[in-house]
Coordinates of C-alpha atoms in Angstrom, one line a residue:
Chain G
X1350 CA 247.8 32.1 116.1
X1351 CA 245.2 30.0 117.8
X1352 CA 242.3 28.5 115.6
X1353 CA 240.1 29.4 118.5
X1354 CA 240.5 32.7 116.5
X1355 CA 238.0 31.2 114.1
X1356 CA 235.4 30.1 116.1
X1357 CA 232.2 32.5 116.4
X1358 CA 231.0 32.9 119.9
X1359 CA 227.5 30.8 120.0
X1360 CA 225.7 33.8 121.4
X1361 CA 226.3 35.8 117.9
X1362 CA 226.8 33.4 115.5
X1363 CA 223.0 33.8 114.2
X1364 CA 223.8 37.3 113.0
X1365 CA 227.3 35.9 111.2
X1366 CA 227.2 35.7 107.3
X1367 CA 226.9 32.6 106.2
X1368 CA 230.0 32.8 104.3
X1369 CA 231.9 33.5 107.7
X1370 CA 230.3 30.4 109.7
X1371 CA 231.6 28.2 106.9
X1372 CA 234.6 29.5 107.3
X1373 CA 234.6 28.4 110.8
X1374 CA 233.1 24.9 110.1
X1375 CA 233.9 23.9 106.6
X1376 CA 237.3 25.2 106.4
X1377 CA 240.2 22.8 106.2
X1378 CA 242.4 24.1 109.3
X1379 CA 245.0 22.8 111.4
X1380 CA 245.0 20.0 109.1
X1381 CA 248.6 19.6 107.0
X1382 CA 247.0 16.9 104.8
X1383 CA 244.7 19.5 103.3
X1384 CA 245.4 20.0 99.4
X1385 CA 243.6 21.0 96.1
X1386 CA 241.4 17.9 96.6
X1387 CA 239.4 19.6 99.4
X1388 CA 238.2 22.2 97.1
X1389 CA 235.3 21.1 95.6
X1390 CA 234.1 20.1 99.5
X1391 CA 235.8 22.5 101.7
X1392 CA 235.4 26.5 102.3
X1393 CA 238.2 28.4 100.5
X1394 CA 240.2 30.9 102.3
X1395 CA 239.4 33.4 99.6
X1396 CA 236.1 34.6 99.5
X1397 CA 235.6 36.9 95.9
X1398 CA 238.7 37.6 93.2
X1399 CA 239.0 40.7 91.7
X1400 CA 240.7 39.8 88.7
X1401 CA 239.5 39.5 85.4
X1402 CA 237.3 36.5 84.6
X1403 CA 239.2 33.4 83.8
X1404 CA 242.6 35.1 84.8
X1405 CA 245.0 32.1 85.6
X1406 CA 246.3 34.2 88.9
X1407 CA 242.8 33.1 90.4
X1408 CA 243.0 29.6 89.8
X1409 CA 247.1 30.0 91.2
X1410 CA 245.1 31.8 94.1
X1411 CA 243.1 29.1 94.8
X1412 CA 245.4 26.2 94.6
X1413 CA 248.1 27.9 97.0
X1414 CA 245.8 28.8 99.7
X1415 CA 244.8 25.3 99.3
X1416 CA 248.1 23.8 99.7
X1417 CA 249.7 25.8 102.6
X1418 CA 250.1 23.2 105.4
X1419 CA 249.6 25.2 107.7
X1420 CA 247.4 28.4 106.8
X1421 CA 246.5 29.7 110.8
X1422 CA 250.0 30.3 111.0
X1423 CA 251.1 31.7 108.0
X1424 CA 251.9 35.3 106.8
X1425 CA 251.8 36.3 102.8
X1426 CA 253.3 39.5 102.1
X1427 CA 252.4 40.5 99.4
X1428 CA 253.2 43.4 96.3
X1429 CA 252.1 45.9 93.9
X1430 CA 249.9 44.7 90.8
X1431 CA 247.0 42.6 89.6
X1432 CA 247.2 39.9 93.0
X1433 CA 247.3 43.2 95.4
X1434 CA 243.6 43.5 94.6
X1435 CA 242.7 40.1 95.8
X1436 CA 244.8 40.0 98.8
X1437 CA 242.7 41.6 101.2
X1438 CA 240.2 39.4 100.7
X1439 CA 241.7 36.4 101.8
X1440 CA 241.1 35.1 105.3
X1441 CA 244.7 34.8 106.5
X1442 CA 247.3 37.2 107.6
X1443 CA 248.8 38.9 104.8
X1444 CA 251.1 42.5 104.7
X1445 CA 251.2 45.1 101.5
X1446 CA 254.4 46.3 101.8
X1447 CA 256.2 48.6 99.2
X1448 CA 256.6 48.1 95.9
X1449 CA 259.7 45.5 95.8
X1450 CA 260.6 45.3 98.9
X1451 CA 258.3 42.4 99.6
X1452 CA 261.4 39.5 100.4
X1453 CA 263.1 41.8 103.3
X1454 CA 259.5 43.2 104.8
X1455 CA 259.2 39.2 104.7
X1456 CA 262.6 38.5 106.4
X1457 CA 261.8 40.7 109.4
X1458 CA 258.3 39.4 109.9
X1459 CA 260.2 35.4 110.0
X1460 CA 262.5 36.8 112.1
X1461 CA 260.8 38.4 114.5
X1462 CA 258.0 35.4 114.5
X1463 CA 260.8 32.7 115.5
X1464 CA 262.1 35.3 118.2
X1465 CA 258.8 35.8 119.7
X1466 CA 257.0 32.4 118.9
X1467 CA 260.3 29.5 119.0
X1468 CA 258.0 27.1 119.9
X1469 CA 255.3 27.3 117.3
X1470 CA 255.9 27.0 113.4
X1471 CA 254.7 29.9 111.7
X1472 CA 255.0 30.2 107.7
X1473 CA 256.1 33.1 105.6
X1474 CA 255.2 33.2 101.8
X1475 CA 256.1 35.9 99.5
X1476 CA 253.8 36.2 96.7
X1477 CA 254.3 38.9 94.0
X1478 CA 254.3 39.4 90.5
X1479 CA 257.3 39.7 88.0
X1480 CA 257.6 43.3 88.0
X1481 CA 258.1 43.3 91.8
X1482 CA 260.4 40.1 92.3
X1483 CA 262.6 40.4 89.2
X1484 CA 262.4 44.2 88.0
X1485 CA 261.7 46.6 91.0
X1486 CA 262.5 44.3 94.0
X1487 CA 265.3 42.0 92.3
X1488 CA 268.0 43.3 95.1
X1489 CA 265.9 42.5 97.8
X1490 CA 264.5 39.0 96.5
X1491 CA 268.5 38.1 95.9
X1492 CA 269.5 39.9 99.2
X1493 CA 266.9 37.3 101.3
X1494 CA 268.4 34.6 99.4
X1495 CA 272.1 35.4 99.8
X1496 CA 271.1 35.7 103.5
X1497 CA 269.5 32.7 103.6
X1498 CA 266.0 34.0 105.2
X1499 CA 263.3 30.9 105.7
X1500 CA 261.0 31.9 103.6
X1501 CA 259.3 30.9 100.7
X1502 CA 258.5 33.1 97.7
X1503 CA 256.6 32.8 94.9
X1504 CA 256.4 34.7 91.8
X1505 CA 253.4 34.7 89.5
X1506 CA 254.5 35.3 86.1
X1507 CA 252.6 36.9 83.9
X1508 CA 255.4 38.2 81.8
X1509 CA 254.7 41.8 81.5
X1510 CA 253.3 44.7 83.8
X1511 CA 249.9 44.1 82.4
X1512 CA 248.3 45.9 85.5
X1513 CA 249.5 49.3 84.4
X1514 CA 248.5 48.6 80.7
X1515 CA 251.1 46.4 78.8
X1516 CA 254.2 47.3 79.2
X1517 CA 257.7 44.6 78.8
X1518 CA 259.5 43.3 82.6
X1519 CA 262.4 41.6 83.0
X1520 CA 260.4 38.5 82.4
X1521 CA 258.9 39.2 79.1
X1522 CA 260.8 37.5 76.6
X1523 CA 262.8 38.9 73.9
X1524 CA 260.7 40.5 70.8
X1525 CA 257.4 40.1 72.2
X1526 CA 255.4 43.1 71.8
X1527 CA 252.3 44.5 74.2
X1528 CA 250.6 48.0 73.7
X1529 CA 252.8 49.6 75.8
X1530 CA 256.1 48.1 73.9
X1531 CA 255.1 48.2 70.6
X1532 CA 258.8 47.8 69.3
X1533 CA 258.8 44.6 71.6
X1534 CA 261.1 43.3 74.2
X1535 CA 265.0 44.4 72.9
X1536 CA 266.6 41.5 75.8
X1537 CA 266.1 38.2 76.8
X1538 CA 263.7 36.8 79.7
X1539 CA 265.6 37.1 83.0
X1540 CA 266.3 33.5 84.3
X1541 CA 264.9 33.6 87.8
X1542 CA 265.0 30.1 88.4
X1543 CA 268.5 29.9 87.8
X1544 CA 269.4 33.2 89.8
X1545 CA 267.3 31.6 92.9
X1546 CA 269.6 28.7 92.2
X1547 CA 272.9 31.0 92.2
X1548 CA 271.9 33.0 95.1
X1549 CA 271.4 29.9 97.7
X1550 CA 267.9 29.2 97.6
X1551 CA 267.5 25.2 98.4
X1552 CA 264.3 24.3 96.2
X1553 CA 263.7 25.6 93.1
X1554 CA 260.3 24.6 90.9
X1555 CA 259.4 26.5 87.5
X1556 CA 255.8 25.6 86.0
X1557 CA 252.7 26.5 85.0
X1558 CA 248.8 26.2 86.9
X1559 CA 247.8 24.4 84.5
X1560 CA 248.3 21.4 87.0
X1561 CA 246.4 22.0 90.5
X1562 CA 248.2 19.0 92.0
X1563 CA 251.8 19.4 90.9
X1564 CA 251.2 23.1 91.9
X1565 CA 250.2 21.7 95.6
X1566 CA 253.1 19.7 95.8
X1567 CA 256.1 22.1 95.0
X1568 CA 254.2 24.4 97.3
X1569 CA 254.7 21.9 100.3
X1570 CA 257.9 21.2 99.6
X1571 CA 258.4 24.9 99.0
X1572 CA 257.3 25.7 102.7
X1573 CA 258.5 22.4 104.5
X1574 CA 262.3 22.8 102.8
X1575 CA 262.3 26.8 104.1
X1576 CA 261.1 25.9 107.1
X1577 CA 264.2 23.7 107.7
X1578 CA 266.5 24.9 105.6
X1579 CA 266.4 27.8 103.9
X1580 CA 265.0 30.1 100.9
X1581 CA 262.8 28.6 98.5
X1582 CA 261.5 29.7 95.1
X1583 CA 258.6 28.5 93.1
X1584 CA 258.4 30.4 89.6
X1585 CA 255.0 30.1 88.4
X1586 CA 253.3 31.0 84.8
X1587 CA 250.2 33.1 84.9
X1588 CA 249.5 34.6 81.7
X1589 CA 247.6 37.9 81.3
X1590 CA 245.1 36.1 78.8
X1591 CA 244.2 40.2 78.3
X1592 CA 247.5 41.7 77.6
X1593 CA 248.3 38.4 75.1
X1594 CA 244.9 38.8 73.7
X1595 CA 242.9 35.7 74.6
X1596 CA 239.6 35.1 75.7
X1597 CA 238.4 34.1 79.2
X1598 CA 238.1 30.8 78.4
X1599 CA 241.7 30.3 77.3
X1600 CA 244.2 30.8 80.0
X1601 CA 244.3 27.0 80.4
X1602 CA 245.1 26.3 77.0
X1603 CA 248.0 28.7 76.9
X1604 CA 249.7 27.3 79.7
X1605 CA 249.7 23.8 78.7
X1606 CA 251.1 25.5 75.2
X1607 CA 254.2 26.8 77.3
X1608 CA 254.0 23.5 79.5
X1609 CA 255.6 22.2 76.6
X1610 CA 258.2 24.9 76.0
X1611 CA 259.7 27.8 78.6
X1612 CA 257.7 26.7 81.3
X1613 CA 258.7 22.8 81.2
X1614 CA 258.6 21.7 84.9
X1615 CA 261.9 21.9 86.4
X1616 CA 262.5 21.4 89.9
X1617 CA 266.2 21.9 92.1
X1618 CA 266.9 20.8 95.2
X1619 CA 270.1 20.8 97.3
X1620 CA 270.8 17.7 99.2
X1621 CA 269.6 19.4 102.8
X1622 CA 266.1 20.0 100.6
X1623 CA 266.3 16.6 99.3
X1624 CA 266.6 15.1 103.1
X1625 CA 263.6 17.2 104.2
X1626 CA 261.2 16.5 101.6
X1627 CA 262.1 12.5 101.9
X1628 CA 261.0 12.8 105.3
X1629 CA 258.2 14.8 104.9
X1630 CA 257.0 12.1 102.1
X1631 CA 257.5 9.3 104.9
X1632 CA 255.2 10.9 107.2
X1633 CA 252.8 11.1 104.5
X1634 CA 252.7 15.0 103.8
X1635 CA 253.7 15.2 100.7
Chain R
X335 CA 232.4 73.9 120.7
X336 CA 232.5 74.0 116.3
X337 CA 229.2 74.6 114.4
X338 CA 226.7 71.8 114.6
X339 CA 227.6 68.6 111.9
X340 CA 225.4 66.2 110.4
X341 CA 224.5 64.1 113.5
X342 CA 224.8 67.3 115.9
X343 CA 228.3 67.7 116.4
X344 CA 231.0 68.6 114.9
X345 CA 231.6 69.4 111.3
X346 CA 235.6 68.6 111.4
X347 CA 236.4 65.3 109.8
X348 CA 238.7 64.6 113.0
X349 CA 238.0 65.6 116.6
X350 CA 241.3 66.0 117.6
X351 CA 241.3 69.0 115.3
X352 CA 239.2 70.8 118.1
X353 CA 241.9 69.7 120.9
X354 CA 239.1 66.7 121.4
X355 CA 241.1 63.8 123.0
X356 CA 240.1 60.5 124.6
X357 CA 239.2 60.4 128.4
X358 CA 241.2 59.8 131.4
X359 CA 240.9 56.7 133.1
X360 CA 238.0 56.2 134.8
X361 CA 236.1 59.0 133.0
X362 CA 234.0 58.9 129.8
X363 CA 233.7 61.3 126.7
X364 CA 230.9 63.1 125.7
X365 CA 230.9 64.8 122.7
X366 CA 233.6 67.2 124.0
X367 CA 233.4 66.8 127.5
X368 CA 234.8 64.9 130.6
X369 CA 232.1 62.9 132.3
X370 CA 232.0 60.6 135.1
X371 CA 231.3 57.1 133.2
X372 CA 227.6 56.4 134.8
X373 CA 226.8 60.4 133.0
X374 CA 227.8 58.8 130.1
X375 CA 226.1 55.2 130.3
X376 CA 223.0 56.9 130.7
X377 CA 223.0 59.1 127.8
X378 CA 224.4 56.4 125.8
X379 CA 221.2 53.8 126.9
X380 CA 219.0 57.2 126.6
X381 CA 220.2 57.9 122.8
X382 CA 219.6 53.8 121.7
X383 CA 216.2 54.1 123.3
X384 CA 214.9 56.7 121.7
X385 CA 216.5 57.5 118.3
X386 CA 215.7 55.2 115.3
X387 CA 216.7 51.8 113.9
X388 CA 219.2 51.5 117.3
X389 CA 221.9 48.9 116.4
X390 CA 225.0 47.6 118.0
X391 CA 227.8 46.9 115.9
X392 CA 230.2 44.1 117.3
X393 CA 233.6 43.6 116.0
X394 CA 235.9 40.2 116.1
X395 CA 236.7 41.1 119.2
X396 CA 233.6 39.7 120.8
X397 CA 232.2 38.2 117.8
X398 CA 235.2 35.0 118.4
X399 CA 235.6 33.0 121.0
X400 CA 239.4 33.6 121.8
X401 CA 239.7 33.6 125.3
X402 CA 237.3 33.4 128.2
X403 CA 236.6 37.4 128.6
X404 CA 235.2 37.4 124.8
X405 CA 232.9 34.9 125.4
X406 CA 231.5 36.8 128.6
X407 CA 231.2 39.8 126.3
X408 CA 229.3 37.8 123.7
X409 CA 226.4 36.9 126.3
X410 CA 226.0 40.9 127.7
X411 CA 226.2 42.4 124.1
X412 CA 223.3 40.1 123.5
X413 CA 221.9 40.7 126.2
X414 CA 222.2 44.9 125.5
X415 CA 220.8 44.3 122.3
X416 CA 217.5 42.9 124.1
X417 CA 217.6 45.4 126.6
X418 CA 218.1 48.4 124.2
X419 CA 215.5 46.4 121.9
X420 CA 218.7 47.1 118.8
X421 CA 219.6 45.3 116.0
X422 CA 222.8 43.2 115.7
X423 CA 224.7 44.0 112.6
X424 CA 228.3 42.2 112.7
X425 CA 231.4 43.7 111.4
X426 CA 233.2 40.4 111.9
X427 CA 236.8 41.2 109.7
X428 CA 237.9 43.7 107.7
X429 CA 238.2 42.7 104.4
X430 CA 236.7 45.0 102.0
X431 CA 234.1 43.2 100.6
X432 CA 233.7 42.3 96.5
X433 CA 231.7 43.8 95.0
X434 CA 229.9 45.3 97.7
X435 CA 228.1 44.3 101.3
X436 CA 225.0 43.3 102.3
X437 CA 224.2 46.5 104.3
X438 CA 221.2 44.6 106.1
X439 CA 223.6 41.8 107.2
X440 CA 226.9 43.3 107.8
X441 CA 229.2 46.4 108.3
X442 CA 232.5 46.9 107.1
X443 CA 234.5 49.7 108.5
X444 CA 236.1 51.0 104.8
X445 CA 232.4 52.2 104.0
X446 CA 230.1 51.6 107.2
X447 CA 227.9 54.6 106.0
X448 CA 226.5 52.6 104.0
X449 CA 225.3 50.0 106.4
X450 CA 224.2 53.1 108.3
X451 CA 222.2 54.6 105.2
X452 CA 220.5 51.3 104.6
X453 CA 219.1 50.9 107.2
X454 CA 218.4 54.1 108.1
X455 CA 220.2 53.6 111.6
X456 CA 220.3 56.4 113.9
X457 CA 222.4 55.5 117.2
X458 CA 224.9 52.7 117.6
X459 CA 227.5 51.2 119.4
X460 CA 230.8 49.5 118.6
X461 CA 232.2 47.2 120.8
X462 CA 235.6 44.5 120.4
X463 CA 236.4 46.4 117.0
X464 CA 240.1 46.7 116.6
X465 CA 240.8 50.3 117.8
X466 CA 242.5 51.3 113.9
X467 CA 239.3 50.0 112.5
X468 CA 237.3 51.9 115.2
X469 CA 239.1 55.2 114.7
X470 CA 238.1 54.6 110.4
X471 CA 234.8 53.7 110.9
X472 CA 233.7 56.2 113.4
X473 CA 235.2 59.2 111.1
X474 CA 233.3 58.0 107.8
X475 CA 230.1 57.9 110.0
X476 CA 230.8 61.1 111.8
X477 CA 231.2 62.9 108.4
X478 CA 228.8 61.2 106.2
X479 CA 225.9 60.1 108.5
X480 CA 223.4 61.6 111.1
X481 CA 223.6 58.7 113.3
X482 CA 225.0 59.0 117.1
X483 CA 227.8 56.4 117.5
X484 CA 228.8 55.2 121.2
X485 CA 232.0 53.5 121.3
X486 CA 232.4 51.2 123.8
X487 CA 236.2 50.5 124.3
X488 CA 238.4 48.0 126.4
X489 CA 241.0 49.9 125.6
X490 CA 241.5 54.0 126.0
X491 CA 238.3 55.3 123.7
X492 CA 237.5 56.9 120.4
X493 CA 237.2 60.6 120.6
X494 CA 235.2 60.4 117.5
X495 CA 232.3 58.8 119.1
X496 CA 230.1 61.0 120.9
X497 CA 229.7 59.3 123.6
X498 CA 233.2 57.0 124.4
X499 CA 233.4 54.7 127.0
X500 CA 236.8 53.3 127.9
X501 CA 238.0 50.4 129.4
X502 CA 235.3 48.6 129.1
X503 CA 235.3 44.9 130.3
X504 CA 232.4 42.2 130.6
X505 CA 231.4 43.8 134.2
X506 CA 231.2 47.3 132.9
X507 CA 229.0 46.4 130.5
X508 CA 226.7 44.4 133.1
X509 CA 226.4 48.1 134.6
X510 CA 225.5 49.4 131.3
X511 CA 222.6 46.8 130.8
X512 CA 221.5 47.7 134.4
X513 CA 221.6 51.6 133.7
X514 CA 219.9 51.0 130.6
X515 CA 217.4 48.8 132.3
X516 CA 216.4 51.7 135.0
X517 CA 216.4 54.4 132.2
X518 CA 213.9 52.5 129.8
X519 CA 211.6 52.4 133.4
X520 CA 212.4 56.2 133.6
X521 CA 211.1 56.4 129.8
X522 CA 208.2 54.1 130.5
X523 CA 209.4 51.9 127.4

């Protein structure tokens, strides 16, 4: 896609939201060096949430569509749940497919856009919730991986289907309770990380939000390693400060809790990965 | 032709439903009918100069500067708007908007009755929306408002427009401003 997409025609632009012209001028496009330091100066690619206030998924939001290198050029699909809400109101392209299947609607959208584009780079992210990458859509997120699909996928963890009113996912872990699963979770927390890991994928980062700048960085190296290489999967923490019964104020605090435990930073990378990201770090994008 | 709906013509949520299809090349729709494409020009300049609160509505399509052709568009639908003496109301994307729109500033084509209820709009056209968006927005009004929607399209038309003009590049719509020129003489506006 062509940033001229972005530019209002002079003749009209008087009648353009404000909102919509800064999106043209403040914006931080074609510009790879752009990261979570531009927020506070630059116009974000999403407008209005419609989460819950203080929802860590909004401040994950925010940071990734801060970090993508290269935003005019890159497609999210996207899944059922809490983040479907807020993804038509971001200014890039995304895709709603169904329910799970959002890793092979996101293989044929890369493949297609390297058949009809080969000389422009265009980025796919996957960004879904537990329920659909680990529960509902776990054969098709391992299926990309096996096949070794470049694309990137991210999961937002919130660690139980807290859209549909509290009820355990694969990625709850074992004896924690919500009011759906009052007799709490019988098995343990799936390992996704370490299934990505199994299944091919060639950079692998678990962590919370709670850090905006280590959240940019496995982000890039996310994208830049599946561009090259292969699948990539960032497993992030976003608590559903409603479902665990905090207040709007708190979703912070509980992640750096579980900074410290299950959601330690841990990064993977194969030695392909490894290569790219060095380079990347030489020319100064990372 | 089906008993008379809120903005005097059909009651069906869907023209098609009344065997109402787009026009042939070269030809224009209005209401139900074929007409030659001056016909229809004329009634479409005649409805914006005499019904209330005219307003164009112009989608991305000639709202961005993406290739040479959009920007020529940009310059005659602001030039229209003088002409027609209309209101420019933008429906620039089509993200549904949280929590709700500014009806005076924009239109969004999931609920663009209520741009059309705000401001009490009576005749408009859409031009350079994105024919899916088109087809949306032109049903909702068509059902829920009393307003007389012209669609003028590059492409092959929106039979749920009354009046739809097809293929409609940046020299048709210099005829339009001309038509609409002689007929504000004709109406001694």
């Amino acid at each position: 896609m062509s940033v001229k997409i972005f530019k209002i025609n002079e003749d009209l632009k008087e009648f353009m939201p404000q909102e919509i012209v800064d999106l043209e001028e403040k914006a931080t496009w074609g510009n790879p060096k752009r990261g979570v330091m531009d927020l506070p100066y630059s116009k974000e690619l999403i407008e209005e949430h419609s989460l819950c206030a203080g929802c860590p998924e909004s401040a994950a939001f925010r940071y990734i569509l801060a970090s993508l290198p290269n935003p005019e050029d890159t497609v999210i699909v996207n899944s059922t749940g809490c983040t479907s809400l807020v993804f038509p109101h971001i200014a890039l392209h995304t895709v709603h497919p169904l329910f799970g299947n959002q890793n092979s609607v996101a293989s044929g959208i890369k493949r297609v856009l390297e058949w009809r584009f080969p000389d422009k780079v265009k980025d796919v992210v996957v960004i879904a919730g537990d329920g659909a990458t680990i529960d509902i859509g776990l054969d098709c997120t391992l299926q990309s991986f096996f096949r070794q699909e470049k694309i990137t996928t991210i999961c937002f963890d919130n660690e139980v289907y807290a859209n549909t009113g509290g009820q355990d996912s694969g990625a709850t872990p074992k004896g924690m309770e919500f009011k759906m699963a009052p007799g709490g979770k019988q098995w343990d927390k799936v390992p996704m990380w370490q299934l990505a890991i199994d299944s091919g994928c060639h950079y692998v980062a678990r962590l919370s939000v709670s850090s905006p700048k280590k959240v940019e960085q496995v982000v890039k190296k996310a994208i830049y390693v599946a561009r090259e290489v292969g699948p990539t999967y960032i497993h992030l923490y976003t608590p559903c400060i409603l479902e665990i019964g905090l207040n709007a104020d708190q979703g912070l605090w509980e992640m750096r809790q579980r900074d410290k435990e299950r959601f330690k930073f841990f990064e993977y990378m194969t030695d392909e990965a490894k290569e790219v990201i060095k380079r990347k770090k030489e020319e100064g994008l990372l | 032709m089906a008993k008379l709906g809120p903005a005097g013509y059909s009651p069906y949520p869907v023209s098609v439903t009344e065997g109402v299809l787009t026009p042939p090349p070269g030809k224009a729709l209005m209401f139900n009918e074929i007409v030659d494409e001056e016909v229809a020009m004329r009634e479409a300049a005649k409805a914006m100069l005499t019904r209330e609160n005219p307003t164009i509505f112009p989608g991305p399509q000639v709202l961005y500067a993406w290739n040479e052709e959009a920007k020529r568009k940009a310059k005659f639908v602001r030039k229209m708007a003088e002409v027609l003496g209309a209101k420019i109301i933008p429906m620039y994307d089509y993200r549904p908007k949280y929590p709700k729109i500014d009806p005076e500033k924009e239109i969004n084509p999931n609920h663009p009755n209520l741009t059309i209820w705000h401001n009490k709009i009576k005749a408009c056209i859409f031009i350079g929306v994105h024919c899916h968006y088109a087809n949306v927005a032109l049903k909702i009004i068509r059902a829920e408002t009393d307003c007389f929607t012209i669609a003028m399209c590059s492409m092959a038309g929106h039979e749920d427009a009354m009046i739809t003009l097809r293929d409609q590049h940046s020299e048709d719509l210099e005829k339009f401003i001309r038509i609409a020129e002689e007929v504000k003489r004709e109406l001694g506006k």
